[in-house]
Structures are given as C-alpha cells and as structure tokens.
C-alpha cells in the first residue's frame, strides 16, 4: 500500500496452490523485508538495535529471539535465512510463527495452539544430523521471552 513510499500491507493466507483463503487484512507499516539466498543481509536488524550474535552453526550473524520470533527490538520479528541458514520449508514455518506472533501482538485474534503446532513442525524438520547442528546454534540465540512480550 502506498504510492511513493510504503504505508501499509494487505495480507491474506494462501492455500497450497497460492490461492487466497479467507479475508484480507490491511496493516499499517513503513518497511517490508523479503530476502532469498544463502547470504542474508541482516544489517537492518543490527541497525534497529536487535541483539545480534555470531553463531557458526547458523552460518553467521543472527538476531537473538524468543519462540514467537520476536527480537530484542519489540517492533521486529524475524524468520527465514535472517535467523540462520536452513532449508526453505523451515523458513516458511518460521514465517508463519513470526506472522502469527506479530498479528497477536497487534491484537488480532489467533487460533489457540497454532504456535505450538508450528514449533512441532520445526522440530520434525530439524531431526537428523544437520538438524542437530541447527539446534545447537538455536540454543545460543533463543531466549525465554522478552519482558512485556506476548506469546501467540
């Protein structure tokens, strides 16, 4: 949304065929970030005051975050390659967690139990040898929850 500058975003859930499901929602915002690749640019997170750590198991500098994907800057949620290099399916689940959590923090109703369901999916995706390395890295960056934060 916006002509010369971003003033908002229109969001909707998509099904497996990328067709809209349910209602669309419009949110006010001034930045939308999307990144693809194995060398994520996380500079904006550091510049926004997010606590960053170099974690070799996650392939670089990544933000500390809680299980809602909320960073130390309460206005920033993170997902995908910005949180560490994994496969695309993990990035998509993290995106769902971040989106659900951001929506809940703005007062939008969310389906009870979805956060736990998404974390169960991530746990399954992170099984095996490569997943063990990722989980080691996550132990360095995941925090119990930021003071005043909401859990979706």
CSV table of C-alpha atoms in Angstrom, one decimal:
chain,number,residue,atom,x,y,z
A,1,UNK,CA,0.0,0.0,0.0
A,2,UNK,CA,1.4,3.4,-0.9
A,3,UNK,CA,2.4,5.4,-3.9
A,4,UNK,CA,6.0,6.7,-3.4
A,5,UNK,CA,6.5,5.1,0.0
A,6,UNK,CA,5.2,2.1,1.8
A,7,UNK,CA,2.3,3.0,4.2
A,8,UNK,CA,0.9,-0.5,4.7
A,9,UNK,CA,0.5,-4.0,3.6
A,10,UNK,CA,-2.5,-6.1,2.5
A,11,UNK,CA,-2.1,-9.7,3.8
A,12,UNK,CA,-4.1,-12.9,3.3
A,13,UNK,CA,-3.5,-16.6,3.9
A,14,UNK,CA,-2.7,-18.7,0.8
A,15,UNK,CA,-3.5,-22.3,0.3
A,16,UNK,CA,-1.1,-24.9,-1.2
A,17,UNK,CA,-1.9,-23.6,-4.7
A,18,UNK,CA,-1.2,-20.0,-3.6
A,19,UNK,CA,-4.9,-19.1,-3.8
A,20,UNK,CA,-6.3,-16.6,-1.2
A,21,UNK,CA,-8.1,-18.2,1.7
A,22,UNK,CA,-10.4,-16.2,3.9
A,23,UNK,CA,-10.3,-12.4,4.5
A,24,UNK,CA,-7.6,-10.0,3.6
A,25,UNK,CA,-6.3,-7.6,6.3
A,26,UNK,CA,-4.6,-4.3,5.9
A,27,UNK,CA,-1.8,-3.3,8.3
A,28,UNK,CA,0.0,0.0,8.7
A,29,UNK,CA,3.8,-0.3,8.2
A,30,UNK,CA,6.6,1.5,6.7
A,31,UNK,CA,9.0,-1.3,5.8
A,32,UNK,CA,8.5,-4.8,4.3
A,33,UNK,CA,11.6,-7.0,4.1
A,34,UNK,CA,11.9,-10.2,2.0
A,35,UNK,CA,15.2,-12.0,1.4
A,36,UNK,CA,16.1,-15.1,-0.5
A,37,UNK,CA,19.5,-16.8,-0.6
A,38,UNK,CA,22.3,-18.2,1.5
A,39,UNK,CA,23.9,-14.9,2.4
A,40,UNK,CA,21.2,-13.0,4.2
A,41,UNK,CA,21.6,-9.3,4.8
A,42,UNK,CA,20.8,-8.8,8.5
A,43,UNK,CA,22.2,-5.3,8.7
A,44,UNK,CA,18.8,-3.7,9.3
A,45,UNK,CA,18.3,-5.9,12.3
A,46,UNK,CA,21.5,-4.7,13.9
A,47,UNK,CA,20.8,-1.1,12.9
A,48,UNK,CA,17.4,-1.4,14.6
A,49,UNK,CA,19.1,-2.3,17.8
A,50,UNK,CA,18.4,-6.1,17.7
A,51,UNK,CA,20.9,-8.1,19.8
A,52,UNK,CA,23.0,-10.0,17.2
A,53,UNK,CA,25.3,-12.9,17.8
A,54,UNK,CA,27.8,-14.7,15.5
A,55,UNK,CA,26.7,-18.3,15.6
A,56,UNK,CA,28.7,-20.6,13.3
A,57,UNK,CA,26.1,-23.4,13.4
A,58,UNK,CA,23.6,-20.9,11.9
A,59,UNK,CA,26.1,-19.6,9.4
A,60,UNK,CA,26.6,-16.1,10.6
A,61,UNK,CA,25.3,-13.1,12.5
A,62,UNK,CA,21.7,-13.8,13.6
A,63,UNK,CA,19.4,-11.9,16.0
A,64,UNK,CA,18.5,-13.2,19.4
A,65,UNK,CA,14.8,-14.0,19.6
A,66,UNK,CA,12.1,-15.7,21.6
A,67,UNK,CA,9.9,-18.6,20.5
A,68,UNK,CA,7.5,-16.0,18.9
A,69,UNK,CA,10.4,-14.9,16.6
A,70,UNK,CA,10.3,-11.5,18.4
A,71,UNK,CA,13.8,-9.9,18.6
A,72,UNK,CA,15.1,-7.7,21.4
A,73,UNK,CA,13.6,-4.8,19.5
A,74,UNK,CA,9.9,-5.3,20.2
A,75,UNK,CA,8.9,-4.0,16.8
A,76,UNK,CA,10.9,-6.6,14.9
A,77,UNK,CA,10.1,-10.2,14.3
A,78,UNK,CA,12.4,-12.3,12.2
A,79,UNK,CA,12.2,-15.5,10.2
A,80,UNK,CA,13.9,-17.5,7.4
A,81,UNK,CA,17.6,-17.0,6.4
A,82,UNK,CA,17.9,-13.9,8.6
A,83,UNK,CA,17.6,-16.4,11.6
A,84,UNK,CA,20.2,-18.8,10.2
A,85,UNK,CA,20.6,-20.9,7.1
A,86,UNK,CA,18.2,-23.8,6.9
A,87,UNK,CA,16.0,-25.3,4.2
A,88,UNK,CA,13.1,-23.4,2.7
A,89,UNK,CA,10.4,-25.4,4.5
A,90,UNK,CA,11.8,-24.3,7.9
A,91,UNK,CA,11.9,-20.7,6.7
A,92,UNK,CA,8.2,-21.0,5.7
A,93,UNK,CA,7.2,-22.3,9.1
A,94,UNK,CA,9.3,-19.6,10.9
A,95,UNK,CA,7.5,-17.1,8.7
A,96,UNK,CA,4.2,-18.4,9.9
A,97,UNK,CA,5.3,-18.2,13.5
A,98,UNK,CA,6.6,-14.6,13.1
A,99,UNK,CA,3.4,-13.6,11.2
A,100,UNK,CA,1.1,-15.2,13.8
A,101,UNK,CA,3.0,-13.6,16.6
A,102,UNK,CA,3.1,-10.2,15.1
A,103,UNK,CA,-0.6,-10.3,14.4
A,104,UNK,CA,-1.3,-11.4,18.0
A,105,UNK,CA,0.9,-8.5,19.3
A,106,UNK,CA,-1.3,-6.1,17.4
A,107,UNK,CA,-4.4,-7.5,18.9
A,108,UNK,CA,-5.6,-9.6,16.0
A,109,UNK,CA,-7.3,-12.9,17.1
A,110,UNK,CA,-5.2,-16.0,16.5
A,111,UNK,CA,-6.1,-19.7,16.6
A,112,UNK,CA,-5.2,-21.2,20.0
A,113,UNK,CA,-2.4,-23.8,19.8
A,114,UNK,CA,-1.1,-22.7,16.4
A,115,UNK,CA,2.3,-21.6,17.8
A,116,UNK,CA,2.9,-25.0,19.4
A,117,UNK,CA,1.8,-26.7,16.2
A,118,UNK,CA,4.3,-24.7,14.1
A,119,UNK,CA,7.1,-25.4,16.6
A,120,UNK,CA,6.3,-29.1,16.4
A,121,UNK,CA,6.7,-28.9,12.6
A,122,UNK,CA,10.1,-27.2,13.1
A,123,UNK,CA,11.2,-29.9,15.5
A,124,UNK,CA,10.3,-32.5,12.9
A,125,UNK,CA,12.1,-30.6,10.1
A,126,UNK,CA,15.2,-30.3,12.3
A,127,UNK,CA,15.6,-34.0,13.0
A,128,UNK,CA,18.8,-35.7,12.0
A,129,UNK,CA,22.5,-34.7,11.8
A,130,UNK,CA,22.1,-31.3,10.1
A,131,UNK,CA,19.2,-30.5,12.4
A,132,UNK,CA,21.3,-31.3,15.5
A,133,UNK,CA,23.8,-28.6,14.3
A,134,UNK,CA,21.0,-26.1,13.8
A,135,UNK,CA,19.5,-26.9,17.3
A,136,UNK,CA,23.0,-26.3,18.8
A,137,UNK,CA,23.0,-22.9,17.3
A,138,UNK,CA,19.4,-22.1,18.4
A,139,UNK,CA,20.4,-22.9,22.0
A,140,UNK,CA,22.7,-19.8,21.7
A,141,UNK,CA,20.1,-17.4,20.4
A,142,UNK,CA,16.7,-18.4,21.7
A,143,UNK,CA,15.6,-16.6,24.9
A,144,UNK,CA,12.7,-17.4,27.2
A,145,UNK,CA,10.8,-14.3,26.2
A,146,UNK,CA,11.4,-10.6,26.2
A,147,UNK,CA,9.9,-8.6,29.1
A,148,UNK,CA,6.4,-7.4,28.2
A,149,UNK,CA,6.2,-9.7,25.2
A,150,UNK,CA,3.1,-11.6,24.2
A,151,UNK,CA,3.1,-15.2,23.3
A,152,UNK,CA,0.7,-16.0,20.5
